[in-house]
XYZ file of C-alpha atoms in Angstrom:
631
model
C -13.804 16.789 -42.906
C -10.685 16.219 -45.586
C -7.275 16.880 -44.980
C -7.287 19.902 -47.302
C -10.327 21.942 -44.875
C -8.379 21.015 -41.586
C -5.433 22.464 -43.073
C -6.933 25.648 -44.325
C -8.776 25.914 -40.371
C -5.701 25.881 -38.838
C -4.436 28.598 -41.175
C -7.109 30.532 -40.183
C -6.888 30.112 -36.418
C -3.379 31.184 -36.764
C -4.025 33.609 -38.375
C -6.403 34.821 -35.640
C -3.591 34.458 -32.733
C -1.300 36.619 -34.137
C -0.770 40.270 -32.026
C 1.117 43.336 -33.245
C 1.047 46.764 -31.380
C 3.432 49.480 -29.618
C 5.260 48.882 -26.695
C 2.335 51.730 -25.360
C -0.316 48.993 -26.499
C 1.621 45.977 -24.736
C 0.976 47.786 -21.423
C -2.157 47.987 -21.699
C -2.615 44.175 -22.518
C -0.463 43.983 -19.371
C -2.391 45.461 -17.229
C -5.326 43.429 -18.280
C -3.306 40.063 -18.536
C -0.419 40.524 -15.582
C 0.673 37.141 -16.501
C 1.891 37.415 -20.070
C 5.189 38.810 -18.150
C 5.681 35.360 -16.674
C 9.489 33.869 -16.770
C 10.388 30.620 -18.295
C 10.234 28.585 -15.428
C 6.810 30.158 -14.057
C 5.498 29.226 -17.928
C 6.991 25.995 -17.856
C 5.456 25.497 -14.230
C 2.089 26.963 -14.376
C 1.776 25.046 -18.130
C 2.077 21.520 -16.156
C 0.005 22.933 -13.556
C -2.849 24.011 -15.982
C -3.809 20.442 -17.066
C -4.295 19.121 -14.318
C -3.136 18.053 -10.733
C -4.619 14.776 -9.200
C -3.957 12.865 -5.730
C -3.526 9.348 -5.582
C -2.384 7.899 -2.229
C -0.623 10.561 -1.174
C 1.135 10.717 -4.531
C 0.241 13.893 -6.618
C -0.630 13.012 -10.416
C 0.570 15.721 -13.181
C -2.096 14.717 -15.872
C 0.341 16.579 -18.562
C 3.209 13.815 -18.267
C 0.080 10.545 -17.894
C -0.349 10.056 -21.696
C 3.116 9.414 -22.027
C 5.156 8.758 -18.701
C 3.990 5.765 -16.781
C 5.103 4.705 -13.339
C 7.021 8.037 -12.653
C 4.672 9.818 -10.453
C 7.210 9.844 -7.405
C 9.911 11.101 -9.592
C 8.251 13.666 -11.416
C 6.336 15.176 -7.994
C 9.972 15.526 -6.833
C 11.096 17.202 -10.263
C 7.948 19.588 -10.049
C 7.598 20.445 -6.428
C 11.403 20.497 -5.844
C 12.318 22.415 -8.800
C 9.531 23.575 -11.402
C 7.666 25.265 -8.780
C 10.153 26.961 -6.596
C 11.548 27.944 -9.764
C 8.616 30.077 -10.894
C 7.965 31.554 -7.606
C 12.072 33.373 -8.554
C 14.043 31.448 -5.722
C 16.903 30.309 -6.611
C 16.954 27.100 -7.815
C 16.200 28.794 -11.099
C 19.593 29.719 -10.940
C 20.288 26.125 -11.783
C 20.722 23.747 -14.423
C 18.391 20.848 -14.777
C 20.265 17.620 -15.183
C 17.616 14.367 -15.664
C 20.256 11.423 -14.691
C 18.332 7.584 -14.959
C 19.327 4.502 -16.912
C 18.550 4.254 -20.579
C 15.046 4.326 -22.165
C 13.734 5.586 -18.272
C 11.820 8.523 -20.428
C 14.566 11.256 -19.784
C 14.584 12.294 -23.072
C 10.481 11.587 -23.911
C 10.046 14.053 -20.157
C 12.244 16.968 -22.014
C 10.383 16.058 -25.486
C 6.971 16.372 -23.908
C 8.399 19.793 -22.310
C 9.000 21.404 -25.496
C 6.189 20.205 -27.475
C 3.885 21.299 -24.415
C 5.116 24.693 -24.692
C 4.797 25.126 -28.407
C 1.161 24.219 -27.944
C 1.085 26.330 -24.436
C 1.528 29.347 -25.561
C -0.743 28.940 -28.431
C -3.435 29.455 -25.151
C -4.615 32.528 -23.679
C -2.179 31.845 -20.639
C 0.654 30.992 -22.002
C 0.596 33.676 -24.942
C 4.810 35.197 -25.221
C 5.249 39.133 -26.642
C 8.438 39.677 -28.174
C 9.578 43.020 -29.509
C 9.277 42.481 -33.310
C 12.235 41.996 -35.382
C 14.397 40.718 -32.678
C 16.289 37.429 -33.688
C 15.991 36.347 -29.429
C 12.500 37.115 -29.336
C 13.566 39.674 -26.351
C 11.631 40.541 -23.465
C 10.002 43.670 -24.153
C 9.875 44.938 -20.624
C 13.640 45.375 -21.120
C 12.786 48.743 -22.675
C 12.308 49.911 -19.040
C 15.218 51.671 -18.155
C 16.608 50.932 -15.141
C 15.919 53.712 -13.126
C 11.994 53.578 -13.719
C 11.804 49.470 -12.748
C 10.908 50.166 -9.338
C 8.345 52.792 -10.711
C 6.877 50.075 -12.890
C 7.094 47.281 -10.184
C 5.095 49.788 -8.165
C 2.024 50.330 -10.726
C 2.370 46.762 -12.718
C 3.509 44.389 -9.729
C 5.516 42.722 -12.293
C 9.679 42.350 -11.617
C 12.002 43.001 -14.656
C 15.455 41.578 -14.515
C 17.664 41.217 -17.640
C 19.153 44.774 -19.719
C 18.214 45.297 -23.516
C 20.811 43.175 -26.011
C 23.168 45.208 -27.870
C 20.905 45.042 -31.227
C 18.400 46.326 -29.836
C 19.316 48.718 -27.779
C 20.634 50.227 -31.628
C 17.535 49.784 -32.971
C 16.006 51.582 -30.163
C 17.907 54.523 -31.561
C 18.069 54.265 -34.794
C 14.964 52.722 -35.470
C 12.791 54.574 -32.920
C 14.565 57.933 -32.524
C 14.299 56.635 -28.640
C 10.965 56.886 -28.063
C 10.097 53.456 -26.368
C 6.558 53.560 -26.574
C 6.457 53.274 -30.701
C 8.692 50.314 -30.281
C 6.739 47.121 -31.964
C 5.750 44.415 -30.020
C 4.078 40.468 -31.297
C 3.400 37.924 -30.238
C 5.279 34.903 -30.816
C 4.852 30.995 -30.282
C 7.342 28.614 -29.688
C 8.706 26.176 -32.151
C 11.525 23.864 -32.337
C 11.781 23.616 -35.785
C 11.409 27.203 -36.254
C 13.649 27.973 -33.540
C 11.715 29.802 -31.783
C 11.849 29.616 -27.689
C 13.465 25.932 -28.040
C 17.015 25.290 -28.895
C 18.542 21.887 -28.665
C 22.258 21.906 -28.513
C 24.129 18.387 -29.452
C 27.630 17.873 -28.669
C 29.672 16.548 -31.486
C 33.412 16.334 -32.461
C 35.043 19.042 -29.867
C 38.031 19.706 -32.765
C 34.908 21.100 -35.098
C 32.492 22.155 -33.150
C 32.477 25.765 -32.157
C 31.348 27.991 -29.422
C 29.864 29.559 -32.241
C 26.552 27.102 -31.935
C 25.654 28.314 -28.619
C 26.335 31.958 -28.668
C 25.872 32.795 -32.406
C 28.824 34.350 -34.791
C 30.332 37.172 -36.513
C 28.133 38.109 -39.964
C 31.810 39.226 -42.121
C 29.722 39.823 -45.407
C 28.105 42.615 -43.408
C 31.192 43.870 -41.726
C 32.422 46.264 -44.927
C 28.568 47.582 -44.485
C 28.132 48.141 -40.421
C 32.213 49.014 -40.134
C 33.512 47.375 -37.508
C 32.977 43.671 -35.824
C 31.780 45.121 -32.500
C 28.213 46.746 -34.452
C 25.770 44.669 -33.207
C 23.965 44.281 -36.766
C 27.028 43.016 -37.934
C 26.148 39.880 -35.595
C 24.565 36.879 -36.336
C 22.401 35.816 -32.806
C 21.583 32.470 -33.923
C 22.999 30.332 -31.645
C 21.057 27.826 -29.668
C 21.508 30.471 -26.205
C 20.295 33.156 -28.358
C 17.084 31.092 -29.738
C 16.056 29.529 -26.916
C 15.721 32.590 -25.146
C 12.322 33.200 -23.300
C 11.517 29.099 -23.267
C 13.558 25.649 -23.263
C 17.277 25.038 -23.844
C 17.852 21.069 -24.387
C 21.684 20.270 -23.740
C 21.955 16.685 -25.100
C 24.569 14.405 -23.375
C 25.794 17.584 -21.677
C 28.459 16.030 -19.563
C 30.304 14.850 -22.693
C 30.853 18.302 -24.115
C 33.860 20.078 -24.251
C 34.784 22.212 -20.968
C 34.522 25.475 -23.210
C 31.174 25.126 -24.182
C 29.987 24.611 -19.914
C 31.412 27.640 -18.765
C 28.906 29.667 -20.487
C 26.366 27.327 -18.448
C 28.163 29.470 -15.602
C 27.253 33.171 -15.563
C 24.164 32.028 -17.832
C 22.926 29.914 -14.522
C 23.887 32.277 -12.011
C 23.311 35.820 -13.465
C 20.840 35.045 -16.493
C 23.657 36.600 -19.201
C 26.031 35.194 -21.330
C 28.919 36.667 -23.250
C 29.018 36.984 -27.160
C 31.181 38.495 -29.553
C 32.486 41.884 -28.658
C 29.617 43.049 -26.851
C 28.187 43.786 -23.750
C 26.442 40.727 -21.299
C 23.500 39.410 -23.104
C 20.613 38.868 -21.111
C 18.484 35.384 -21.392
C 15.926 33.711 -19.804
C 15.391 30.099 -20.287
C 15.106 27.055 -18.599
C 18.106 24.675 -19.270
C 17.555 20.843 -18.850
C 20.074 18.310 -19.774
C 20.198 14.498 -19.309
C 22.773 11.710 -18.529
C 23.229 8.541 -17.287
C 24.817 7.291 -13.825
C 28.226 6.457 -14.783
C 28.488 9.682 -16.900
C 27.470 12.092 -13.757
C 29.927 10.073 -11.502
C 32.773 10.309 -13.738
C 31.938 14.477 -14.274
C 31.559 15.133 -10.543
C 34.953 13.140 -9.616
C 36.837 15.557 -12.159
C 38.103 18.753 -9.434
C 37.997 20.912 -13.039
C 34.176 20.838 -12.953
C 33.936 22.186 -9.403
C 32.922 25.394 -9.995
C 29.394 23.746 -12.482
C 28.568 21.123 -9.462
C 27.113 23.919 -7.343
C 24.871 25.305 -10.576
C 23.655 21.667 -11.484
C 20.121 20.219 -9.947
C 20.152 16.493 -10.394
C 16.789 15.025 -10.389
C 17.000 10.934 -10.689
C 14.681 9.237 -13.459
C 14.510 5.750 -12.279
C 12.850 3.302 -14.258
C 8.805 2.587 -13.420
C 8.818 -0.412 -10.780
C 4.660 -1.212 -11.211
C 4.136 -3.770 -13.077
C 0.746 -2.085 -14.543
C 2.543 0.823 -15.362
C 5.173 -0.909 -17.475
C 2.021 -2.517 -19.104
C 0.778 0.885 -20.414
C 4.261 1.559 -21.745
C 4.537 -1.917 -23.773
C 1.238 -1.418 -24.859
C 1.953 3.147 -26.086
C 5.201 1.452 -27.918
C 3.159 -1.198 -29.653
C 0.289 1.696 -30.812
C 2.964 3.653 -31.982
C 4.355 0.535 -34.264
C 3.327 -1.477 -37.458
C 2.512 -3.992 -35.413
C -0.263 -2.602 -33.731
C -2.870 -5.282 -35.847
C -0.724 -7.915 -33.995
C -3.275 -9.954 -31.643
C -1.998 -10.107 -28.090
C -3.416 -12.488 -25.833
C -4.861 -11.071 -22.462
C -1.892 -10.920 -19.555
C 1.035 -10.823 -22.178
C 2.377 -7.874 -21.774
C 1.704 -8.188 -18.000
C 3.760 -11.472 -17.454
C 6.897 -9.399 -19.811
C 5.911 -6.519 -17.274
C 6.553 -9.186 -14.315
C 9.982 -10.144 -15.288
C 10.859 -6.730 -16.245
C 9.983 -5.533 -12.806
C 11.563 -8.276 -11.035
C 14.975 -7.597 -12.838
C 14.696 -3.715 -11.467
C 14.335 -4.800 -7.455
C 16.425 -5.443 -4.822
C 16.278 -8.438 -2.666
C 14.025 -7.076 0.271
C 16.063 -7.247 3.749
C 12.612 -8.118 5.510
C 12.806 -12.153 5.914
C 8.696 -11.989 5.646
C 8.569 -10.383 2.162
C 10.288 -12.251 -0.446
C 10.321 -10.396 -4.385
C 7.226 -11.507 -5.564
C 5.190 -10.002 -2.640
C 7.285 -6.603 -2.872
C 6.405 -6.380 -6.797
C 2.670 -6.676 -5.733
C 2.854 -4.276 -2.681
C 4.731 -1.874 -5.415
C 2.131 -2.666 -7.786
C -0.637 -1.303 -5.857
C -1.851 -4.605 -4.517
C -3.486 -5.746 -1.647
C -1.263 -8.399 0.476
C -2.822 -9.748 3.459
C -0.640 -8.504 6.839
C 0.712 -5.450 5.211
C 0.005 -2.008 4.688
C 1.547 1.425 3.270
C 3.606 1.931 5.797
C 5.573 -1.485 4.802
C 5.743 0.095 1.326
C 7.214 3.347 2.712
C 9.414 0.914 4.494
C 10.542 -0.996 1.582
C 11.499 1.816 -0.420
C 13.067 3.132 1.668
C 15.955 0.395 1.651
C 17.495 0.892 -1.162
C 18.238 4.594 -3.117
C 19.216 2.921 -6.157
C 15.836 1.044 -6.879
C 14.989 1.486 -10.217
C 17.975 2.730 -11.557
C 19.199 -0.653 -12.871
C 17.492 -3.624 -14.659
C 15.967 -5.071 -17.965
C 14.940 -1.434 -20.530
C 11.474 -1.215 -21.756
C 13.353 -1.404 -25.353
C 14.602 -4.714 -24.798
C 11.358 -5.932 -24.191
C 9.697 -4.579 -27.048
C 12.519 -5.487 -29.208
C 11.599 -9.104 -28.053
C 8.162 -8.778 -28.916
C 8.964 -7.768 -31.843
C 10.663 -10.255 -32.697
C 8.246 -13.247 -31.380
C 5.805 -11.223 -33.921
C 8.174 -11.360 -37.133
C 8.642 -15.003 -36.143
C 5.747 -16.332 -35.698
C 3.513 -16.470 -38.805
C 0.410 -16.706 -36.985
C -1.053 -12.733 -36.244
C -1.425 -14.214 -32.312
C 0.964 -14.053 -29.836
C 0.451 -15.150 -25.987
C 2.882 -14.595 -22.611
C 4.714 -18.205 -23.256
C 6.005 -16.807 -26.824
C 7.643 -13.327 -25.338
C 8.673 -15.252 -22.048
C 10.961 -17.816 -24.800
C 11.476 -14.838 -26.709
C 13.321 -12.443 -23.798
C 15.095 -15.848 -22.852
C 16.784 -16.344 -26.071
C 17.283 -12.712 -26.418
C 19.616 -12.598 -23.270
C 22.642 -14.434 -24.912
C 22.474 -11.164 -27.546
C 22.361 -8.693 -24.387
C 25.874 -7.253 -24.711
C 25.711 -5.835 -21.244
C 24.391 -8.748 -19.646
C 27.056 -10.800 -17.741
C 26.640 -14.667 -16.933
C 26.391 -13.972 -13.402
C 23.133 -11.487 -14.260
C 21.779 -14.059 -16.903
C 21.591 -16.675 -14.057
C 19.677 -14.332 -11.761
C 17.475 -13.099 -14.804
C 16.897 -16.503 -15.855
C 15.377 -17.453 -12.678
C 13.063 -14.389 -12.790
C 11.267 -15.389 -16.679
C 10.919 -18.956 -14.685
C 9.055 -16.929 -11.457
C 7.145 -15.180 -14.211
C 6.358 -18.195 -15.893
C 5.088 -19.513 -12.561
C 2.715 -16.476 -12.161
C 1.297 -16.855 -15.438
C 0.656 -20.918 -14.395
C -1.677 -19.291 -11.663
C -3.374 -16.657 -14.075
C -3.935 -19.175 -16.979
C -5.592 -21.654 -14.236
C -7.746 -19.230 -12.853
C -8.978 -17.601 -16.852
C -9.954 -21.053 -17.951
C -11.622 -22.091 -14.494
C -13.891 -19.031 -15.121
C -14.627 -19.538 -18.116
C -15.261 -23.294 -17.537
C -17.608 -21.917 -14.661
C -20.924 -20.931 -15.601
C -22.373 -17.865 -14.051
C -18.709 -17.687 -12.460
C -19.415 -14.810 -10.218
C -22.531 -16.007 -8.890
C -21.256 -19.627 -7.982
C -18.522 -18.055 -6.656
C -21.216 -15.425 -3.922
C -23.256 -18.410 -3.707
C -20.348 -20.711 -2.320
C -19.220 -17.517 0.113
C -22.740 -16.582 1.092
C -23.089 -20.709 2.253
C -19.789 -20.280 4.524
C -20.455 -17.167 6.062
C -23.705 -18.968 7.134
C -21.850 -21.496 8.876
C -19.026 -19.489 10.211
C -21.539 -16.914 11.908
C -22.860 -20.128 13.497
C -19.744 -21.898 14.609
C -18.558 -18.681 16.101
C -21.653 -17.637 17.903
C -22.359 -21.617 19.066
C -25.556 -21.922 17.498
C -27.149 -23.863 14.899
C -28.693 -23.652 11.404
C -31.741 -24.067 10.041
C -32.517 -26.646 6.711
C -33.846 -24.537 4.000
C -35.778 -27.377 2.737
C -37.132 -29.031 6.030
C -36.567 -26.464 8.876
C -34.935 -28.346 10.992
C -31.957 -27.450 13.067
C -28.761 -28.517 12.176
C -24.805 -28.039 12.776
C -22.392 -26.067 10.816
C -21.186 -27.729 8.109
C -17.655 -28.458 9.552
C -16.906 -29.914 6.246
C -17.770 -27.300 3.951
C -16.021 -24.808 5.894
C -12.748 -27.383 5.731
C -12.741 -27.867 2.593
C -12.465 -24.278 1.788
C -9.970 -22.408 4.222
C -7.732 -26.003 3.407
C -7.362 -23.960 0.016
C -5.096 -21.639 1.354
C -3.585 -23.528 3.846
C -5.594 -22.706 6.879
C -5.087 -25.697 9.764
C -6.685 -27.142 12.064
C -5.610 -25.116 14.948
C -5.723 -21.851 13.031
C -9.109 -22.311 11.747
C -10.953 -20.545 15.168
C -8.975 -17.245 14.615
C -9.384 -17.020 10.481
C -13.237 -17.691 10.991
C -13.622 -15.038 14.094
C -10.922 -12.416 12.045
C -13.664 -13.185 9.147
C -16.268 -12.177 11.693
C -14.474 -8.943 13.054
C -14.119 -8.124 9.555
C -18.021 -8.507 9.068
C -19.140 -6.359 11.694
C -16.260 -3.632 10.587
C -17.913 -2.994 7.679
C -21.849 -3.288 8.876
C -20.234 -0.644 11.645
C -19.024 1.639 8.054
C -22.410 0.854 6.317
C -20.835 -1.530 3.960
C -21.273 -4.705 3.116
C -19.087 -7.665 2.861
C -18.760 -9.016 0.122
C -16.499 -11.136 -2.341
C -14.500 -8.974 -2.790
C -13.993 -7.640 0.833
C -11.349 -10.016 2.080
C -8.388 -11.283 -0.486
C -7.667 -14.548 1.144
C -10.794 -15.716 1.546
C -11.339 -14.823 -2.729
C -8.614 -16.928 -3.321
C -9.860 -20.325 -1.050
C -13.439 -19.772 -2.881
C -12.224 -19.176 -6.290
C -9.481 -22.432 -5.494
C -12.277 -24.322 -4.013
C -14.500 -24.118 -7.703
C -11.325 -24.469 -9.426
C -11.003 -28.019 -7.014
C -14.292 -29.241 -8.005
C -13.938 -28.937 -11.582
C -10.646 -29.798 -12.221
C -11.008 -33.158 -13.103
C -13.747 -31.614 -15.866
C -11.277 -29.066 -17.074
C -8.494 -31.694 -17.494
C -10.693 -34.682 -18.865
C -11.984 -31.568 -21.516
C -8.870 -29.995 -22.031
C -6.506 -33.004 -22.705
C -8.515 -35.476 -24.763
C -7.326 -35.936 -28.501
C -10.878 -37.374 -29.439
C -13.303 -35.736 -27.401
C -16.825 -36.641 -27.351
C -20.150 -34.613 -28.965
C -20.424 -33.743 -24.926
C -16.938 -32.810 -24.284
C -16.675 -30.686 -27.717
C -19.454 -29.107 -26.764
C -17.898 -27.866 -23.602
C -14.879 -26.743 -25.135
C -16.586 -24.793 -27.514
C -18.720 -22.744 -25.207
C -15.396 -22.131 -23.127
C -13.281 -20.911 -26.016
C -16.649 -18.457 -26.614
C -16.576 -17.379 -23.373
C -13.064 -16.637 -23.598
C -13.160 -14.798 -26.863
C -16.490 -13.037 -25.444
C -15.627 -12.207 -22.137
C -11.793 -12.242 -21.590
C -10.315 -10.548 -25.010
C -9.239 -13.401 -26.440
C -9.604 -14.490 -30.332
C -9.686 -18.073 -31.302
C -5.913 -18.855 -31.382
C -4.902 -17.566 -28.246
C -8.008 -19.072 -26.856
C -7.507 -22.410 -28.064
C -3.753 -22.444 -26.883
C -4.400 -21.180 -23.324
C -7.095 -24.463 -23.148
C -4.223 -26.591 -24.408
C -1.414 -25.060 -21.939
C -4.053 -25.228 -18.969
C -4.264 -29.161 -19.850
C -1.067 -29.468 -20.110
C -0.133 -28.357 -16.104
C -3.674 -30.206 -14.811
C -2.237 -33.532 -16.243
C 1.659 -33.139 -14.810
């Protein structure tokens, strides 16, 4: 389908959302659709609820932030269940202002982007569908046509609360319009729109000598004024101001905490009491969720100035740390580079990882457990199994520090670096050592980044640099191993054999003649010395290996290769072991032979065909992996 037919479709199922009808007809559509009288915070609430709510570990999962925000799953839980939620149910933390407060490029500002742009599609849907009474420049409420003395009436027959009074314009129009009669009042239905200003209004702070309080509030019309008379006649009022527009949806304050005092106070009664004053009228009623977003330093400075007392109490600060999983930050190296022109770009497999690793490591704290140093507490972060500990040393961990995640290397810095290995290098390849060199000579042009911190972050690309040693090892020994998988169960199937029989004190019987013979003390050696199993420890891994056997007959399952991390690790080691002299002799000959070239050739295919790599980054993983066999 072209461009042209899309575009005249989505004319025509516009065109097919649109309602107009009396006040009379709106309560009828009430009645059938209670929810259509929702607040902003309920439709902001039940809108993230509506895609989708998941459990992961104890964790919920809001699948409307997971396309874009990665890592933040603690954070946002806390934003939704803390405020979102007991914000729609009309407690009072809707009486608050939402203030996101993280370090830079944390996804404050892509949180409140996804907010708005979720809403302009939400109530484009049957349950998040906004009435306005027509004509009205703050898309008003039109419930506030109930006067007050028959809410209680209507609460009684509708269930449905109204707070807020009619604005000033149209409780004129009301009369001169509509003689009074409420029922012939028209009604729409309207969507939100930034750009149209419709339900979102973004307010940015700029010079406070020019700005005026005019932005938020809207402003006196004085080519109207010899028409309407006087400056108090509402029509004679321009209600344009980013209060007046975002009424019903989403108020954005950028960089609130730098704006002038003048333009917070309206923040005040707006919070508290859901009004604000304009011109020479009368409270104006609004209801709209207001988020802003600053940084650490910012919020410390505004809360240690006495002047801003009375706005402390009416501000909810929710922290936006940065993501500390290194497969999360993954996901959001690899949405920046989709969204880029460099998205052709060839990136080896476990690039972005190893940039992940360092990024990570720069955003812990030193753990205060001797027994887990930061490598281990990345992993444990990360999702990963590490033998001797469990959740609860997770819980533990972060729960030692409140600032985790709040400091460290920015997701921009990284891609920046990226970038730049990309532009430099003329090859359409890149691998993990070219962005590892790449974020180290991009720390000298840090201009926040002090000598002391380049030391420490120095010694963290070197730790990642260490980790991808270990992953480029292991790629190119399975690759080099045929049938890798099935060596590797055939290798573990053979020691379980003869740990079973050194633990029960029996022996084993010769596959080929049938005779009796001992466990292979040698075999079994030469494995668990892998991972650094001794001598005297070797009784208790083999019987743990055993309890860990019959735990899982006991559950129905079986044991497998991938049932017991350490023991992975001595197997896959103990392959590695046999063919490393194969892998370097291959690897690190200038001339190789018909049989050699051979060898590398059905690697470097295996790698391409099995691992994601292309010929380049294949062929330069081979060479690196020579490279540390022959130090």
């Amino acid at each position: 389908m072209d461009i042209l037919k899309k575009l005249e479709n989505y004319r025509e199922e516009e065109e097919k959302l649109k309602w107009e009808g009396t006040f009379a007809d709106y309560l009828d559509l009430l009645k059938e659709k209670p929810w259509v009288a929702q607040s902003a915070h309920s439709r902001v609430y039940n809108m993230i609820k509506d895609a989708g709510i998941e459990e992961v570990d104890g964790v919920k999962k809001y699948r409307f932030f997971s396309h874009q925000l990665f890592g933040l799953e603690e954070a946002l839980e806390k934003l939704v269940e803390e405020y979102f939620h007991p914000a729609a149910k009309r407690l009072d933390v809707r009486k608050r202002v939402l203030l996101l407060m993280g370090p830079v490029s944390g996804g404050k500002s892509t949180l409140v982007t996804m907010l708005k742009r979720g809403l302009e599609a939400y109530t484009r849907s049957d349950k998040g569908a906004v009435y306005a009474i027509k004509g009205c420049p703050m898309h008003e409420d039109p419930l506030h046509l109930i006067p007050q003395h028959l809410r209680a009436d209507f609460y009684d027959e509708y269930g449905i609360r109204i707070e807020g009074n009619l604005s000033p314009l149209n409780t004129l129009r009301l009369e001169e319009e509509y003689g009074g009669r409420i029922e012939d009042v028209l009604v729409e239905r309207i969507f939100f729109s930034e750009d149209k200003r419709t339900g979102i209004g973004t307010f940015s702070p700029s010079d406070p000598k020019s700005q005026d309080i005019a932005d938020l509030t809207g402003s006196i019309d004085f080519s109207t004024i010899a028409e309407f008379g006087s400056e108090s006649d509402p029509r004679a009022y321009r209600f344009d101001g980013e209060l007046n527009k975002a009424n019903r949806g989403l108020m954005e304050f950028q960089e609130m905490l730098k704006c002038d005092e003048k333009f917070l106070w309206h923040l005040l009664s707006l919070t508290q009491e859901g009004n604000f004053k304009a011109g020479r009228f009368a409270l104006i009623s609004a209801d709209e969720l207001i988020v802003a977003h600053t940084n650490e330093t910012e919020y410390r400075s505004f809360i240690s100035n006495k002047k801003n007392e009375a706005l402390h109490s009416r501000i909810i600060v929710m922290p936006v740390p940065y993501n500390l999983k290194v497969s999360e930050e993954e996901k959001i190296y690899e949405k920046m580079i989709r969204e880029s022109d460099v998205a052709d770009v060839h990136i080896a497999p476990h690039t972005l990882k190893v940039a992940a690793m360092f990024t990570i490591l720069t955003r812990l704290r030193e753990p205060k457990r001797a027994d887990i140093d930061l490598l281990k507490k990345m992993r444990l972060y990360d999702g990963k199994t590490v033998e001797g500990y469990n959740s609860q040393d997770i819980k533990d961990l972060k729960n030692e520090y409140q600032d985790e995640g709040m400091f460290g290397i920015d997701p921009r810095y990284v891609i920046n670096r990226i970038s730049s290995t990309i532009i430099r290098k003329e090859i359409k390849s890149i691998n993990a050592l070219d962005v590892l060199r790449s974020l180290k000579d991009g720390l000298d042009q840090h201009p926040s980044i002090t000598e002391e911190l380049k030391e420490k972050y120095l010694n963290f690309i070197s730790l990642a640099r260490k980790e991808y040693d270990e992953i480029a090892k292991k790629e190119v020994q399975k690759a080099f191993v045929y049938s890798y998988e099935e060596s590797a169960k055939t290798l573990l199937d053979n020691y379980l054999d003869n740990v079973e029989a050194y633990c029960n004190k029996v022996k084993l019987r010769d596959p080929l003649t049938g005779e009796e013979i001992n466990p292979d003390e040698k075999l079994m050696r030469s494995i668990e010395e892998q991972i650094g199993i001794s001598e005297n420890a070797k009784k208790a891994f083999r019987e743990e290996i055993l309890i860990r056997i019959s735990a899982y007959a006991r559950k129905g399952k079986r044991f497998d290769y991938y049932s017991h991390d350490r023991l992975r690790e001595a197997i896959q080691k103990k392959l590695f072991a046999d063919l490393k002299d194969v892998v370097k002799i291959t690897t690190s000959t200038k001339t190789p032979d018909e049989q050699q070239l051979k060898k590398i050739n059905e690697v470097v295919a295996r790698l391409i065909d099995e691992h994601g790599y292309n010929s380049t980054s294949a062929n330069e993983l081979l060479r690196y992996v020579g490279s540390l066999l022959n130090r």
